[in-house]
Coordinates of C-alpha atoms in Angstrom, one line a residue:
M9 CA 11.0 -17.8 -18.1
N10 CA 10.5 -21.5 -18.6
K11 CA 7.6 -22.2 -20.8
F12 CA 5.6 -25.6 -21.8
L13 CA 5.0 -26.6 -25.1
I14 CA 1.6 -27.4 -26.5
I15 CA 1.3 -29.3 -29.9
F16 CA -1.9 -29.2 -31.5
A17 CA -2.1 -32.1 -34.2
T18 CA -4.4 -30.4 -36.8
A19 CA -5.0 -33.8 -39.0
L20 CA -5.0 -37.2 -38.4
A21 CA -3.5 -37.9 -41.8
L22 CA -0.3 -35.6 -41.0
T23 CA 1.3 -38.5 -39.0
S24 CA 1.6 -40.0 -42.4
C25 CA 4.2 -37.5 -43.3
I26 CA 5.7 -36.5 -40.0
Y27 CA 8.6 -39.2 -38.6
D28 CA 9.7 -38.9 -35.0
F29 CA 12.8 -37.0 -34.6
D30 CA 15.8 -39.1 -34.1
A31 CA 16.0 -39.5 -29.9
G32 CA 20.0 -40.3 -30.4
D33 CA 21.9 -42.3 -27.2
T34 CA 20.6 -42.6 -24.0
F35 CA 21.8 -39.6 -22.2
K36 CA 24.8 -39.3 -19.6
D37 CA 24.4 -38.2 -15.5
E38 CA 23.6 -34.9 -16.4
R39 CA 22.6 -32.6 -19.3
V40 CA 23.1 -28.8 -20.1
V41 CA 19.5 -27.1 -20.7
I42 CA 19.7 -24.1 -23.0
E43 CA 16.7 -22.2 -23.8
G44 CA 15.9 -19.3 -25.9
D45 CA 15.3 -18.6 -29.8
I46 CA 17.1 -15.9 -31.9
S47 CA 14.0 -14.2 -32.7
L48 CA 14.6 -10.9 -34.9
G49 CA 12.4 -8.0 -34.2
D50 CA 12.4 -9.3 -30.5
V51 CA 13.5 -8.6 -27.3
C52 CA 14.8 -12.3 -26.8
E53 CA 15.7 -14.3 -23.1
F54 CA 18.2 -17.0 -23.0
S55 CA 19.1 -19.2 -20.0
A56 CA 21.2 -22.4 -19.4
R57 CA 21.1 -24.8 -16.2
F58 CA 21.6 -28.4 -15.7
V59 CA 18.9 -31.2 -15.6
H60 CA 19.0 -34.5 -14.4
P61 CA 17.5 -37.6 -15.9
L62 CA 14.7 -39.6 -15.1
N63 CA 16.4 -42.1 -12.6
D64 CA 17.1 -39.0 -10.1
K65 CA 13.4 -38.2 -10.2
G66 CA 14.0 -35.2 -12.6
S67 CA 15.4 -32.8 -10.6
V68 CA 16.5 -29.6 -11.7
K69 CA 19.0 -27.3 -10.5
D70 CA 18.9 -23.4 -10.7
L71 CA 20.3 -21.5 -13.7
F72 CA 24.2 -21.3 -13.5
P73 CA 25.7 -18.8 -11.7
H74 CA 27.6 -16.9 -14.9
V75 CA 26.8 -17.7 -18.6
L76 CA 27.7 -15.5 -21.3
F77 CA 25.1 -15.6 -24.3
I78 CA 26.6 -14.1 -27.6
V79 CA 24.3 -13.9 -31.2
E80 CA 26.6 -13.2 -33.6
D81 CA 25.6 -13.0 -37.5
D82 CA 27.8 -13.9 -40.3
Q83 CA 28.9 -10.2 -41.0
G84 CA 30.9 -10.3 -37.1
V85 CA 28.1 -8.2 -35.2
Q86 CA 27.7 -9.7 -31.9
Y87 CA 24.8 -9.0 -29.3
S88 CA 25.5 -10.3 -26.2
A89 CA 24.2 -10.6 -22.6
L90 CA 25.4 -12.4 -19.3
Q91 CA 23.3 -14.4 -17.3
K92 CA 23.5 -13.8 -13.2
Y93 CA 22.4 -16.2 -10.8
D94 CA 18.8 -16.6 -11.5
T95 CA 17.7 -14.1 -14.0
P96 CA 17.9 -15.1 -17.5
A97 CA 20.0 -13.5 -19.9
T98 CA 18.3 -10.3 -22.1
I99 CA 19.3 -9.8 -26.1
D100 CA 17.6 -7.1 -27.8
L101 CA 17.2 -7.6 -31.4
T102 CA 14.6 -5.5 -32.6
S103 CA 17.0 -4.2 -35.0
A104 CA 19.1 -7.0 -36.0
P105 CA 18.9 -7.2 -40.1
T106 CA 17.2 -9.9 -41.3
D107 CA 19.6 -10.6 -44.3
R108 CA 22.4 -12.1 -42.7
K109 CA 22.5 -15.4 -41.0
Y110 CA 22.9 -16.2 -37.1
R111 CA 23.9 -18.4 -34.6
L112 CA 24.1 -18.6 -30.7
Y113 CA 27.7 -19.1 -28.9
V114 CA 27.1 -20.1 -25.1
E115 CA 29.8 -19.9 -22.6
I116 CA 29.2 -21.5 -19.3
R117 CA 32.0 -19.7 -16.4
S118 CA 31.9 -22.0 -13.5
E119 CA 33.5 -24.9 -12.2
D120 CA 31.3 -26.8 -15.2
Y121 CA 33.3 -24.7 -17.8
A122 CA 32.0 -25.5 -21.4
Q123 CA 31.3 -23.9 -24.4
Y124 CA 28.2 -24.4 -26.8
V125 CA 27.2 -23.4 -30.2
S126 CA 24.2 -23.5 -32.6
P127 CA 24.5 -23.7 -36.3
W128 CA 24.6 -21.0 -38.8
M129 CA 20.9 -20.7 -39.8
E130 CA 19.4 -18.1 -42.1
P131 CA 15.7 -16.3 -40.5
L132 CA 12.8 -17.5 -41.4
P133 CA 10.4 -14.9 -42.7
A134 CA 7.6 -13.5 -40.3
P135 CA 4.0 -15.3 -40.7
V136 CA 1.0 -12.9 -41.4
I137 CA -1.0 -12.4 -38.3
G138 CA -4.7 -12.6 -39.5
E139 CA -8.2 -11.9 -37.8
L140 CA -8.9 -12.5 -34.0
T141 CA -12.1 -14.5 -33.7
E142 CA -14.0 -14.2 -30.7
T143 CA -16.7 -16.8 -29.9
T144 CA -18.3 -16.4 -26.6
T145 CA -20.7 -19.3 -24.7
Y146 CA -22.7 -18.9 -21.4
T147 CA -19.9 -19.4 -19.2
E148 CA -16.4 -18.0 -21.3
L149 CA -14.6 -16.3 -24.3
M150 CA -12.8 -18.5 -26.7
L151 CA -10.1 -16.5 -29.1
G152 CA -9.2 -18.1 -32.2
L153 CA -6.1 -17.1 -34.2
D154 CA -5.7 -16.6 -38.2
L155 CA -1.8 -17.4 -39.2
S156 CA -0.5 -17.7 -42.5
L157 CA 2.9 -17.7 -44.4
E158 CA 3.0 -17.8 -48.1
N159 CA 5.5 -21.0 -49.3
G160 CA 6.2 -21.1 -45.8
S161 CA 7.2 -24.2 -43.8
G162 CA 3.3 -24.8 -42.7
C163 CA 4.7 -24.5 -38.8
Y164 CA 3.9 -22.2 -36.5
R165 CA 4.8 -21.0 -33.0
W166 CA 3.5 -18.0 -30.7
D167 CA 3.0 -16.3 -27.5
Y168 CA 0.9 -13.6 -26.1
E169 CA 1.0 -11.2 -23.7
E170 CA -2.1 -9.4 -21.9
L171 CA -3.0 -6.2 -20.8
Y172 CA -6.3 -5.5 -19.2
R173 CA -7.8 -2.9 -16.3
F174 CA -9.3 -4.3 -13.3
H175 CA -10.5 -2.8 -10.1
S176 CA -10.1 -3.8 -6.4
P177 CA -12.3 -6.2 -4.8
L178 CA -13.8 -3.3 -2.6
P179 CA -14.7 0.4 -3.2
G180 CA -12.0 2.9 -1.9
P181 CA -12.2 3.5 1.7
E182 CA -13.5 6.6 3.1
Y183 CA -11.1 6.6 6.0
E184 CA -7.7 7.9 5.9
Y185 CA -4.7 6.6 8.1
K186 CA -2.6 9.1 9.3
I187 CA 0.2 9.9 12.1
V188 CA -0.5 13.3 13.5
A189 CA 1.6 14.2 16.1
G190 CA 3.0 10.7 16.6
N191 CA -0.5 9.5 17.2
P192 CA -2.4 6.8 14.7
T193 CA -5.7 9.3 13.5
L194 CA -8.3 8.3 10.9
I195 CA -9.6 11.6 8.9
N196 CA -13.4 10.3 7.9
H197 CA -13.5 11.9 3.9
A198 CA -17.3 11.0 3.9
M199 CA -18.0 13.6 6.3
A200 CA -16.5 16.2 3.7
N201 CA -18.3 14.4 0.7
D202 CA -15.3 13.7 -0.7
Y203 CA -14.9 10.6 -2.5
S204 CA -12.2 11.0 -4.8
W205 CA -9.4 11.1 -2.6
W206 CA -8.6 7.1 -2.9
P207 CA -7.1 7.1 -6.4
Y208 CA -6.0 3.3 -5.7
T209 CA -9.1 1.3 -7.2
Y210 CA -8.6 1.1 -10.7
C211 CA -5.2 -0.2 -12.3
W212 CA -3.5 -1.6 -15.3
R213 CA -2.4 -4.9 -15.3
Q214 CA 0.2 -6.7 -17.9
T215 CA 0.8 -10.7 -17.6
Q216 CA 2.6 -13.0 -20.0
S217 CA 1.9 -16.6 -21.5
I218 CA 3.1 -19.5 -19.6
R219 CA 3.0 -21.4 -22.7
T220 CA 4.3 -21.0 -25.7
S221 CA 2.2 -22.9 -28.3
V222 CA 3.2 -24.8 -31.3
A223 CA 0.6 -26.3 -34.1
I224 CA 0.9 -27.1 -38.1
A225 CA -0.8 -26.6 -40.8
R226 CA 0.5 -29.0 -43.3
A227 CA -2.7 -30.5 -44.0
L228 CA -4.8 -27.6 -44.3
E229 CA -5.3 -25.5 -47.4
G230 CA -2.7 -23.0 -48.0
W231 CA -0.8 -24.2 -45.0
K232 CA -2.8 -21.9 -43.1
L233 CA -4.3 -21.6 -39.3
E234 CA -7.7 -20.4 -39.6
K235 CA -9.4 -19.7 -36.2
H236 CA -7.3 -21.7 -34.3
K237 CA -8.0 -21.9 -30.6
I238 CA -5.3 -20.2 -28.5
L239 CA -7.0 -18.8 -25.5
T240 CA -10.3 -19.4 -23.1
I241 CA -11.4 -17.0 -20.9
P242 CA -14.2 -17.3 -18.2
L243 CA -16.4 -14.4 -18.4
Q244 CA -16.4 -13.7 -15.1
S245 CA -12.3 -13.2 -14.9
D246 CA -10.7 -9.9 -14.1
E247 CA -9.7 -9.6 -17.8
L248 CA -12.9 -9.4 -19.4
G249 CA -15.1 -7.7 -16.1
I250 CA -14.3 -3.9 -17.1
G251 CA -14.0 -4.4 -21.2
E252 CA -10.5 -3.2 -21.4
Y253 CA -8.1 -5.9 -22.2
Y254 CA -5.7 -6.2 -25.0
L255 CA -3.8 -9.0 -26.4
K256 CA -0.5 -9.0 -27.8
V257 CA 0.3 -12.1 -30.3
K258 CA 3.5 -12.6 -31.3
A259 CA 4.2 -15.2 -33.8
K260 CA 6.7 -16.7 -35.5
S261 CA 7.5 -19.5 -38.5
I262 CA 9.2 -22.7 -37.5
S263 CA 10.9 -25.3 -39.5
E264 CA 9.4 -28.7 -39.9
T265 CA 12.7 -30.0 -37.8
Q266 CA 12.1 -27.5 -35.0
Y267 CA 8.4 -28.8 -34.9
R268 CA 9.9 -32.6 -34.7
Y269 CA 11.9 -31.8 -32.2
L270 CA 9.6 -30.2 -30.1
D271 CA 6.7 -32.6 -30.4
A272 CA 9.3 -35.5 -29.7
M273 CA 9.9 -33.4 -26.4
N274 CA 6.0 -33.0 -25.7
K275 CA 6.2 -36.9 -26.2
G276 CA 9.2 -37.7 -23.6
S277 CA 7.5 -35.7 -21.4
D278 CA 4.4 -36.7 -20.5
N279 CA 2.6 -34.2 -22.5
V280 CA 3.6 -31.4 -20.2
G281 CA 6.4 -30.3 -22.7
S282 CA 8.8 -28.6 -20.8
L283 CA 12.4 -28.4 -21.4
L284 CA 12.9 -29.1 -17.7
S285 CA 10.4 -32.4 -17.4
P286 CA 11.6 -35.6 -16.5
L287 CA 13.1 -37.1 -19.9
P288 CA 12.6 -40.7 -20.3
S289 CA 15.3 -40.8 -23.2
D290 CA 17.8 -38.3 -24.8
I291 CA 16.7 -35.6 -27.6
T292 CA 18.8 -34.6 -29.9
G293 CA 18.8 -30.5 -30.4
N294 CA 21.2 -28.3 -32.5
I295 CA 23.1 -27.2 -29.6
R296 CA 26.8 -28.9 -29.3
N297 CA 29.5 -28.6 -27.3
M298 CA 32.5 -26.8 -29.0
A299 CA 35.1 -29.1 -27.0
D300 CA 33.2 -32.5 -28.2
T301 CA 30.7 -32.0 -30.6
T302 CA 29.3 -35.8 -29.7
I303 CA 27.5 -34.2 -26.6
C304 CA 24.6 -32.0 -27.4
A305 CA 22.6 -29.6 -25.1
I306 CA 19.1 -30.0 -24.1
G307 CA 17.3 -27.4 -26.3
Y308 CA 16.5 -26.2 -30.1
V309 CA 17.9 -22.7 -30.8
A310 CA 15.6 -21.4 -34.2
V311 CA 16.4 -18.1 -35.3
N312 CA 13.2 -16.7 -37.0
T313 CA 11.9 -13.3 -37.7
V314 CA 8.4 -12.2 -34.9
A315 CA 5.5 -11.0 -36.3
T316 CA 3.6 -9.1 -33.4
K317 CA 0.0 -7.6 -33.1
I318 CA -2.3 -6.0 -30.7
F319 CA -5.8 -6.8 -30.5
R320 CA -8.8 -5.0 -28.5
I321 CA -11.1 -7.7 -27.0
K322 CA -14.6 -6.7 -27.6
T323 CA -16.0 -9.0 -25.5
K324 CA -17.2 -7.3 -22.0
G325 CA -17.6 -10.3 -19.6
I326 CA -19.3 -10.1 -16.2
D327 CA -18.2 -7.8 -13.6
K328 CA -17.8 -9.5 -10.2
W329 CA -19.3 -8.6 -7.2
Y330 CA -17.2 -9.3 -3.8
S331 CA -19.1 -9.2 -0.3
P332 CA -17.2 -6.8 1.9
T333 CA -18.1 -8.6 5.0
R334 CA -15.7 -11.7 4.1
Y335 CA -12.7 -9.1 4.3
Y336 CA -13.9 -7.8 7.8
R337 CA -11.3 -7.7 10.6
S338 CA -11.4 -6.6 14.1
P339 CA -7.8 -5.3 15.1
F340 CA -8.8 -5.4 18.9
D341 CA -9.5 -9.5 17.9
M342 CA -6.0 -10.1 16.3
F343 CA -3.9 -8.0 18.6
P344 CA -5.3 -8.7 22.0
D345 CA -2.3 -8.5 23.8
L346 CA -2.1 -4.6 22.9
H347 CA -3.7 -2.1 25.4
T348 CA -4.6 1.0 23.8
T349 CA -6.4 2.1 20.5
A350 CA -3.3 3.4 19.1
E351 CA -1.3 0.3 19.5
I352 CA -3.6 -1.4 18.0
Y353 CA -4.2 0.5 14.8
R354 CA -0.6 1.3 14.7
A355 CA -0.1 -2.8 14.6
A356 CA -2.9 -3.6 12.1
Y357 CA -2.0 -0.7 9.7
S358 CA 1.8 -2.1 9.6
Y359 CA 0.5 -5.7 8.9
G360 CA -1.1 -4.3 6.1
F361 CA -4.6 -3.8 6.8
Y362 CA -6.7 -0.8 6.7
P363 CA -9.7 1.2 8.4
Y364 CA -13.1 0.8 6.1
K365 CA -16.4 2.1 6.9
D366 CA -19.1 -1.1 6.7
S367 CA -22.7 -0.7 5.3
E368 CA -23.9 0.6 8.5
G369 CA -21.2 3.1 9.2
S370 CA -19.4 1.1 11.4
L371 CA -15.4 1.0 11.6
Q372 CA -14.1 -2.5 10.2
W373 CA -10.4 -3.4 9.0
V374 CA -9.6 -4.8 5.4
P375 CA -6.3 -6.7 4.3
M376 CA -4.9 -3.4 1.9
R377 CA -5.2 -6.0 -1.1
C378 CA -9.0 -5.6 -1.2
I379 CA -8.8 -1.7 -1.3
D380 CA -5.6 -1.0 -3.4
C381 CA -5.3 -2.3 -6.8
R382 CA -1.6 -2.2 -6.7
E383 CA -1.4 -4.4 -4.2
N384 CA -2.7 -7.1 -7.3
N385 CA 0.4 -6.8 -9.7
G386 CA -1.3 -3.1 -10.8
T387 CA -0.3 -0.1 -11.8
L388 CA -2.2 3.5 -12.1
E389 CA -0.5 4.2 -15.5
K390 CA -1.2 2.3 -18.5
P391 CA 2.2 0.7 -19.9
T392 CA 3.7 1.7 -22.9
G393 CA 4.2 -0.4 -25.9
W394 CA 0.6 -1.1 -26.6
E395 CA -0.1 1.4 -29.3
M396 CA -2.8 0.2 -31.3
E397 CA -2.5 0.7 -35.4
E398 CA -5.1 3.3 -36.8
G399 CA -8.8 1.7 -36.8
I400 CA -8.2 -1.2 -35.1

């Protein structure tokens, strides 16, 4: 997944001791973009593609169809994966030892065959993830994170995942749509006082941050980030509505060199920071072409160790109420060319609508996404991997 980089300057005095990364020479017609970090203790994603320069409107090509990625350590152990078409390669480094040096080898297997490699690097230690501070206003919740690493670089990078329980916009229906003897039939469960037959009102949803955030704390005491703002959530959001919201933070320590690279990338892409954004000048990373080491890919591979911590958010938001009438549809109006009720019901169901009883007892039809939380990227079972430490 392509991620945007946000650089947080924590002190104005910082500019006196951090210098712009060397931009290098103006780049050629096309450059290879290689994305991904060697993050020990995590499952890592890697991808490669072409990107055009600014004078070509910054257009981006798709991922190369076949690219081999190999993470290797200085004792000869290799972890590999193949990128196929539009899917990034995934390499599991959760059990990789932290007492070895690592590098990334990339082999583009296409008509543009090329080999790229990063330098050997020792993994940076993982930072300590401290408290998560919750600060609320009348309309939103702000989450602030503590990060520290004794004798570290003072530079940090993090991502997060969210897990929360939510409900469908409307309560479950009273009618069940079934085909009986070849004909559409509506079964009224309210007549039998059966209101539990519909299990699709509450679901779990898991999302991932679209931004990889970066911060520097060199001007702060102990080079620690304290209550650093990482996320703002409206109180009326789905995340906070029910009060079952979890945040999984994955943090890394990065080198000052990588920070300067990301800072230069941010300045060179109109403060958006995407590796795929139009670049006004070349930015030299640390991934070089093996046949011609003067050619660099766009990208900076780091080797670090990931710290992970799961928080349960204590703040409960404002559960939203949805007016059912906004979703009502008449299948007879939607399919005027059909003649029988059975044909109309069958067509409405096939187009994603479901029978629904309004407050006056009349039969309406609503989109399935309004009553089935699975239609909104939900799952009935809570995903695994979200077990929290005792007492948290």
